[in-house]
Short mmCIF file of C-alpha atoms and ligand atoms in Angstrom, two decimals:
data_model
loop_
_atom_site.label_atom_id
_atom_site.label_comp_id
_atom_site.label_asym_id
_atom_site.label_seq_id
_atom_site.Cartn_x
_atom_site.Cartn_y
_atom_site.Cartn_z
CA MET A 1 -28.42 -10.82 2.29
CA ASN A 2 -24.84 -10.57 1.47
CA HIS A 3 -22.83 -12.71 3.92
CA CYS A 4 -19.39 -10.84 3.34
CA LYS A 5 -18.81 -8.31 5.89
CA LEU A 6 -15.41 -7.15 4.43
CA ALA A 7 -14.82 -6.37 0.76
CA LEU A 8 -12.26 -4.61 -1.53
CA ILE A 9 -13.57 -2.08 -3.55
CA GLY A 10 -12.06 -0.69 -6.91
CA SER A 11 -11.61 -1.08 -10.71
CA PRO A 12 -9.79 -3.37 -11.76
CA VAL A 13 -9.67 -5.92 -9.07
CA LYS A 14 -9.69 -9.02 -10.77
CA GLN A 15 -6.14 -9.04 -10.37
CA SER A 16 -6.23 -8.74 -6.75
CA LEU A 17 -5.22 -11.72 -4.41
CA SER A 18 -6.55 -9.77 -1.38
CA ASP A 19 -9.89 -12.04 -1.08
CA THR A 20 -7.92 -15.19 -1.04
CA TYR A 21 -5.36 -13.84 1.45
CA HIS A 22 -7.84 -12.11 3.83
CA ASN A 23 -10.36 -14.99 3.85
CA ARG A 24 -7.16 -17.59 4.76
CA PHE A 25 -6.10 -14.94 7.41
CA LEU A 26 -9.65 -14.64 8.66
CA SER A 27 -10.18 -18.24 9.10
CA TYR A 28 -6.66 -18.70 10.71
CA LEU A 29 -7.57 -15.90 13.54
CA GLY A 30 -11.06 -17.55 13.97
CA TYR A 31 -13.16 -14.76 12.72
CA SER A 32 -16.32 -15.72 10.91
CA GLU A 33 -16.36 -12.58 8.63
CA ARG A 34 -15.50 -13.40 5.03
CA TYR A 35 -14.14 -10.97 2.41
CA GLU A 36 -15.00 -10.27 -1.28
CA LYS A 37 -13.79 -8.49 -4.14
CA CYS A 38 -16.43 -5.73 -5.56
CA GLU A 39 -15.57 -4.26 -9.11
CA LEU A 40 -17.38 -0.86 -9.00
CA SER A 41 -17.69 1.83 -11.60
CA SER A 42 -17.44 5.24 -10.34
CA GLU A 43 -21.11 6.02 -10.54
CA LYS A 44 -22.06 3.18 -8.30
CA LEU A 45 -19.62 4.04 -5.64
CA ALA A 46 -22.03 6.48 -3.77
CA PHE A 47 -25.07 3.77 -3.69
CA PHE A 48 -22.80 1.05 -2.95
CA ILE A 49 -21.34 2.84 0.42
CA SER A 50 -25.07 3.70 1.46
CA GLU A 51 -26.14 0.27 1.26
CA ALA A 52 -23.05 -1.33 2.94
CA LYS A 53 -23.53 1.40 5.97
CA GLN A 54 -26.50 -0.96 6.70
CA HIS A 55 -24.62 -4.41 6.87
CA ARG A 56 -20.96 -4.27 6.21
CA LEU A 57 -18.17 -4.23 8.91
CA GLY A 58 -15.44 -2.72 6.58
CA LEU A 59 -13.79 -1.79 3.27
CA SER A 60 -10.41 -1.85 1.63
CA VAL A 61 -10.45 0.70 -1.05
CA THR A 62 -8.18 0.65 -3.98
CA MET A 63 -7.74 2.77 -7.30
CA PRO A 64 -9.43 4.65 -8.36
CA PHE A 65 -11.52 5.46 -5.66
CA LYS A 66 -9.13 6.22 -2.80
CA GLU A 67 -9.54 9.89 -3.11
CA GLN A 68 -13.04 9.74 -4.53
CA ILE A 69 -14.32 8.31 -1.53
CA LEU A 70 -13.83 11.08 0.89
CA SER A 71 -16.63 12.94 0.30
CA LEU A 72 -19.14 10.11 0.81
CA LEU A 73 -17.79 9.25 4.40
CA ASP A 74 -19.19 10.37 7.73
CA ASP A 75 -15.66 11.28 9.31
CA ILE A 76 -12.34 10.56 8.18
CA ASP A 77 -9.42 10.19 10.62
CA GLU A 78 -6.69 12.60 11.00
CA THR A 79 -4.21 10.75 9.14
CA ALA A 80 -6.31 10.13 6.18
CA GLN A 81 -7.22 13.71 6.01
CA LYS A 82 -3.58 14.91 5.83
CA ILE A 83 -2.61 12.41 3.41
CA GLY A 84 -5.76 13.25 1.29
CA ALA A 85 -6.79 9.35 0.60
CA VAL A 86 -8.53 6.74 2.29
CA ASN A 87 -7.83 3.20 1.85
CA THR A 88 -9.68 1.43 4.87
CA VAL A 89 -13.30 2.20 5.76
CA LYS A 90 -15.17 1.04 9.01
CA PHE A 91 -18.73 0.88 9.46
CA LYS A 92 -20.35 1.63 12.76
CA GLN A 93 -23.95 2.14 13.62
CA GLY A 94 -24.67 3.13 10.26
CA LYS A 95 -21.99 5.72 9.63
CA ALA A 96 -18.70 5.30 7.45
CA TYR A 97 -15.43 6.22 8.92
CA GLY A 98 -12.31 6.86 6.61
CA TYR A 99 -8.81 5.76 7.60
CA ASN A 100 -5.42 5.22 5.69
CA THR A 101 -3.12 2.36 6.49
CA ASP A 102 -0.72 2.62 3.41
CA GLY A 103 1.59 5.21 4.75
CA ILE A 104 2.29 3.14 7.97
CA GLY A 105 2.32 -0.01 6.41
CA ALA A 106 4.82 1.14 3.73
CA LEU A 107 7.01 2.58 6.52
CA GLN A 108 6.90 -0.50 8.50
CA ALA A 109 7.68 -2.77 5.47
CA ILE A 110 11.04 -0.46 4.84
CA GLN A 111 11.90 -0.80 8.42
CA TYR A 112 11.29 -4.35 8.62
CA ILE A 113 13.91 -4.93 5.71
CA ASP A 114 16.27 -2.04 6.61
CA PRO A 115 16.02 -0.67 10.24
CA ARG A 116 18.69 2.09 9.85
CA PRO A 117 17.43 5.25 10.51
CA LEU A 118 15.57 7.16 7.90
CA GLU A 119 16.08 10.61 8.77
CA LYS A 120 17.76 12.79 6.24
CA LYS A 121 17.93 9.93 3.72
CA ARG A 122 16.85 10.67 0.40
CA ALA A 123 13.85 9.33 -1.00
CA VAL A 124 12.50 9.27 -4.79
CA ILE A 125 9.05 8.62 -5.25
CA VAL A 126 7.82 7.82 -8.66
CA GLY A 127 3.86 8.28 -8.75
CA ALA A 128 1.28 10.96 -7.38
CA GLY A 129 -1.65 8.79 -6.92
CA GLY A 130 -3.50 7.62 -3.61
CA ALA A 131 -0.71 5.29 -2.80
CA ALA A 132 1.91 7.55 -3.32
CA LYS A 133 0.49 10.47 -1.36
CA ALA A 134 0.09 7.98 1.74
CA ILE A 135 3.73 7.05 1.33
CA ALA A 136 5.28 10.29 0.72
CA TRP A 137 3.25 11.58 3.90
CA ALA A 138 4.99 8.67 5.99
CA LEU A 139 8.31 9.25 4.64
CA SER A 140 8.11 12.70 5.31
CA GLN A 141 6.99 12.04 8.81
CA ALA A 142 10.17 9.91 9.14
CA ASN A 143 12.25 13.17 8.35
CA MET A 144 13.37 11.84 4.72
CA GLU A 145 14.26 14.24 1.95
CA ILE A 146 11.61 13.47 -0.61
CA ALA A 147 11.61 14.07 -4.44
CA ILE A 148 8.26 13.33 -6.29
CA THR A 149 8.17 12.67 -9.88
CA ASN A 150 5.11 11.59 -12.13
CA ARG A 151 3.80 11.19 -15.55
CA SER A 152 1.36 13.95 -15.11
CA PRO A 153 3.69 16.50 -13.76
CA GLU A 154 1.25 19.13 -11.97
CA LYS A 155 0.24 16.28 -9.62
CA ALA A 156 3.80 15.82 -8.56
CA ILE A 157 4.20 19.35 -8.06
CA ALA A 158 1.03 19.74 -6.02
CA LEU A 159 1.93 16.69 -3.68
CA ALA A 160 5.55 18.07 -3.40
CA LYS A 161 3.89 21.35 -2.39
CA ASN A 162 2.10 19.72 0.28
CA LEU A 163 5.01 17.84 2.00
CA ASN A 164 7.70 20.55 1.59
CA ALA A 165 9.23 18.20 -0.89
CA GLN A 166 10.74 18.68 -4.12
CA ALA A 167 9.11 17.99 -7.59
CA LEU A 168 11.04 16.61 -10.23
CA PRO A 169 10.55 16.08 -14.37
CA PHE A 170 10.30 12.58 -15.11
CA GLU A 171 13.03 13.10 -17.54
CA ASP A 172 15.49 13.45 -14.82
CA LEU A 173 14.48 10.16 -13.12
CA VAL A 174 17.47 8.29 -14.00
CA SER A 175 20.23 10.95 -13.07
CA VAL A 176 18.41 11.49 -9.84
CA ILE A 177 18.37 7.79 -8.90
CA GLN A 178 22.10 7.57 -9.85
CA THR A 179 23.11 10.71 -8.01
CA LYS A 180 20.97 11.73 -5.12
CA CYS A 181 18.94 8.69 -4.25
CA ASP A 182 19.17 6.27 -1.00
CA LEU A 183 15.49 4.69 -1.56
CA LEU A 184 13.37 4.48 -4.71
CA VAL A 185 9.66 3.92 -4.09
CA HIS A 186 7.58 2.75 -7.29
CA ALA A 187 4.04 3.73 -6.76
CA THR A 188 2.50 3.84 -10.13
CA SER A 189 0.79 0.94 -11.74
CA VAL A 190 3.47 0.34 -14.54
CA GLY A 191 4.35 -3.52 -14.72
CA MET A 192 1.02 -4.49 -13.03
CA PHE A 193 -0.36 -6.05 -16.10
CA ASP A 194 2.68 -6.27 -18.26
CA ASN A 195 6.38 -6.22 -18.73
CA SER A 196 6.90 -2.39 -18.53
CA THR A 197 9.19 -0.77 -16.02
CA ILE A 198 9.63 2.84 -15.14
CA THR A 199 13.24 2.53 -15.74
CA PRO A 200 15.45 -0.48 -16.65
CA ALA A 201 17.01 -2.38 -13.56
CA GLU A 202 20.64 -1.57 -15.23
CA LYS A 203 20.02 2.16 -14.64
CA ILE A 204 19.70 1.70 -10.89
CA PRO A 205 23.02 1.57 -8.91
CA SER A 206 23.43 -1.35 -6.29
CA HIS A 207 23.46 1.05 -3.12
CA VAL A 208 19.89 2.27 -3.83
CA THR A 209 17.04 0.50 -1.77
CA ILE A 210 14.17 -0.28 -4.12
CA PHE A 211 10.42 -0.19 -2.76
CA ASP A 212 8.01 -1.61 -5.27
CA ILE A 213 4.55 -1.13 -4.15
CA LEU A 214 2.92 -3.58 -6.38
CA ALA A 215 1.99 -6.89 -4.60
CA ALA A 216 2.05 -9.19 -7.62
CA PRO A 217 3.57 -7.18 -10.82
CA LYS A 218 3.92 -9.02 -13.94
CA ASN A 219 7.60 -7.46 -14.75
CA ARG A 220 10.38 -9.05 -12.81
CA TRP A 221 11.85 -5.70 -12.36
CA LEU A 222 12.13 -6.35 -8.30
CA GLU A 223 13.76 -9.80 -8.79
CA LYS A 224 16.21 -8.33 -11.49
CA LEU A 225 17.08 -5.68 -8.94
CA ALA A 226 17.63 -8.07 -6.01
CA GLN A 227 19.76 -10.14 -8.52
CA GLN A 228 21.85 -7.14 -9.35
CA GLY A 229 22.73 -6.66 -5.66
CA SER A 230 20.10 -4.12 -4.37
CA LEU A 231 18.10 -4.28 -1.24
CA THR A 232 14.49 -4.72 -2.37
CA ILE A 233 11.30 -4.45 -0.39
CA SER A 234 8.05 -5.98 -2.13
CA GLY A 235 4.74 -4.68 -2.17
CA LYS A 236 3.63 -7.73 -0.78
CA LEU A 237 5.25 -6.76 2.72
CA MET A 238 3.75 -3.48 2.57
CA TRP A 239 0.24 -5.28 1.96
CA MET A 240 0.84 -7.48 4.91
CA PHE A 241 1.85 -4.48 7.48
CA GLN A 242 -1.29 -2.29 6.08
CA ALA A 243 -3.38 -5.27 6.26
CA ILE A 244 -2.58 -5.82 10.19
CA GLU A 245 -3.39 -2.14 10.80
CA GLN A 246 -6.70 -2.52 8.90
CA TYR A 247 -7.67 -5.64 11.21
CA LYS A 248 -6.79 -3.32 14.01
CA ILE A 249 -9.54 -0.98 12.90
CA TRP A 250 -12.20 -3.55 11.71
CA PHE A 251 -12.03 -5.80 14.78
CA ALA A 252 -10.87 -3.21 17.61
CA PRO A 253 -10.32 -3.41 20.34
CA ASP A 254 -9.93 -7.53 20.48
CA PHE A 255 -7.52 -7.34 17.82
CA MET A 256 -4.72 -5.56 19.34
CA GLN A 257 -3.79 -8.07 21.65
CA ILE A 258 -2.25 -10.14 19.10
CA PRO A 259 1.49 -9.85 18.78
CA VAL A 260 2.65 -8.32 15.46
CA ASN A 261 5.07 -11.24 14.87
CA ASP A 262 2.44 -13.72 15.22
CA LEU A 263 0.41 -11.90 12.81
CA LEU A 264 3.12 -11.65 10.32
CA HIS A 265 3.81 -15.18 10.63
CA ALA A 266 -0.09 -16.08 9.87
CA LEU A 267 -0.23 -13.79 7.13
CA SER A 268 2.68 -14.71 5.28
CA HIS A 269 1.44 -18.44 5.75
CA SER A 270 -1.73 -17.51 4.46
CA MET A 271 -0.09 -15.74 1.29
CA GLU A 272 1.89 -19.13 1.01
CA ILE A 273 5.27 -17.26 1.29
CA PRO A 274 7.70 -18.56 3.90
CA PRO A 275 7.42 -16.79 7.09
CA GLU A 276 11.19 -15.80 6.55
CA MET A 277 10.25 -14.43 3.14
CA ALA A 278 10.47 -10.68 4.21
CA ALA A 279 13.97 -10.99 5.42
CA LYS A 280 15.36 -13.22 2.91
CA GLN A 281 13.61 -11.82 -0.28
CA SER A 282 16.66 -9.50 -1.13
CA ILE A 283 20.21 -9.45 -0.85
CA TYR A 284 21.71 -6.63 1.35
CA LEU A 285 24.92 -5.11 0.23
CA GLY A 286 24.92 -1.69 1.91
P1 ATR B 301 -2.77 4.42 -6.62
O1 ATR B 301 -4.08 4.56 -5.55
O2 ATR B 301 -2.57 2.86 -6.58
O3 ATR B 301 -1.93 5.25 -6.28
P2 ATR B 301 -3.84 5.88 -8.52
O4 ATR B 301 -4.19 6.98 -7.58
O5 ATR B 301 -4.90 5.43 -9.58
O6 ATR B 301 -3.66 4.77 -7.98
O7 ATR B 301 -2.56 6.44 -9.21
C1 ATR B 301 -1.92 5.80 -10.54
C2 ATR B 301 -0.49 6.07 -10.59
O8 ATR B 301 0.35 5.49 -11.41
C3 ATR B 301 -0.49 7.55 -10.93
O9 ATR B 301 0.88 8.33 -10.46
C4 ATR B 301 -0.34 7.67 -12.58
O10 ATR B 301 0.13 8.63 -13.17
P3 ATR B 301 -0.67 10.01 -13.70
O11 ATR B 301 -0.79 10.81 -12.39
O12 ATR B 301 0.18 10.69 -14.70
O13 ATR B 301 -1.95 9.11 -14.20
C5 ATR B 301 0.55 6.52 -12.49
N1 ATR B 301 0.78 5.75 -13.72
C6 ATR B 301 -0.49 4.91 -14.29
N2 ATR B 301 0.04 4.56 -15.47
C7 ATR B 301 1.28 4.99 -15.94
C8 ATR B 301 2.09 4.73 -16.90
N3 ATR B 301 1.73 4.15 -17.96
N4 ATR B 301 3.11 5.47 -17.01
C9 ATR B 301 3.60 6.23 -15.61
N5 ATR B 301 2.83 6.53 -14.62
C10 ATR B 301 1.61 5.57 -14.85
#
């Protein structure tokens, strides 16, 4: 029998460091459960879930399954339903329950770096996939003014309509960033595997805060933006906050008793980044 009670499912997952981080973190916290990565094709998803109900504790879900998994779950919590995507599954007594920790993780990462009120501030979100949906939902809950753009415009239009946000043509991205943007959220896979970027760093004015959801991008876009004087938020920080929310779900009710600052410290240690990384990773010139 598989001894890994926790797993990341998606495709591709080879590049993900989640298993390394989670296993160090689980050991640090004294849990005996282990975490693995499972590369799955879409056709195998339903079988995987039905098997997992019998012996797993939970899953992290990444692309391309965050939406596809909805129909395979026994129940979906209200936030994940509103977002329309699931990134976390908990198994209990043979049933599968879906949650979404991406939105809250993103919001906490943003507020950790920049605690100023978000209300009425203008966010431009690039992307309309599972992660973008969760972040757009969380930012709309924080009463930001949101504009969404995506390579496939129909997805941006549908997401914007759901949230009472504005959909932008992709070609207008640079001019909107330069004139009507306080927070730029990059929520696509551009830069995950190569040097490509959604827009050159030089075109982004330094007063714009940039949040890149990629935890380990291959481009040096965010570093370049930080060097230019922008306030930047890395996907690693979002990953840390959303992971803490996952532990609360998987290990409820015990996990709630550990203070968040201790968790962040332990997680940043597990990720081999200095504990003060989050606060120091960027230069704030606001
Ligand atoms: P996730 O769950 O991480 O959001 P996803 O649901 O597969 O993953 O969404 C990936 C996002 O990256 C989408 O917004 C996608 O745009 P499309 O809707 O047009 O597919 C975006 N994306 C992927 N590759 C891209 C590229 N080369 N240029 C621009 N956007 C890209």
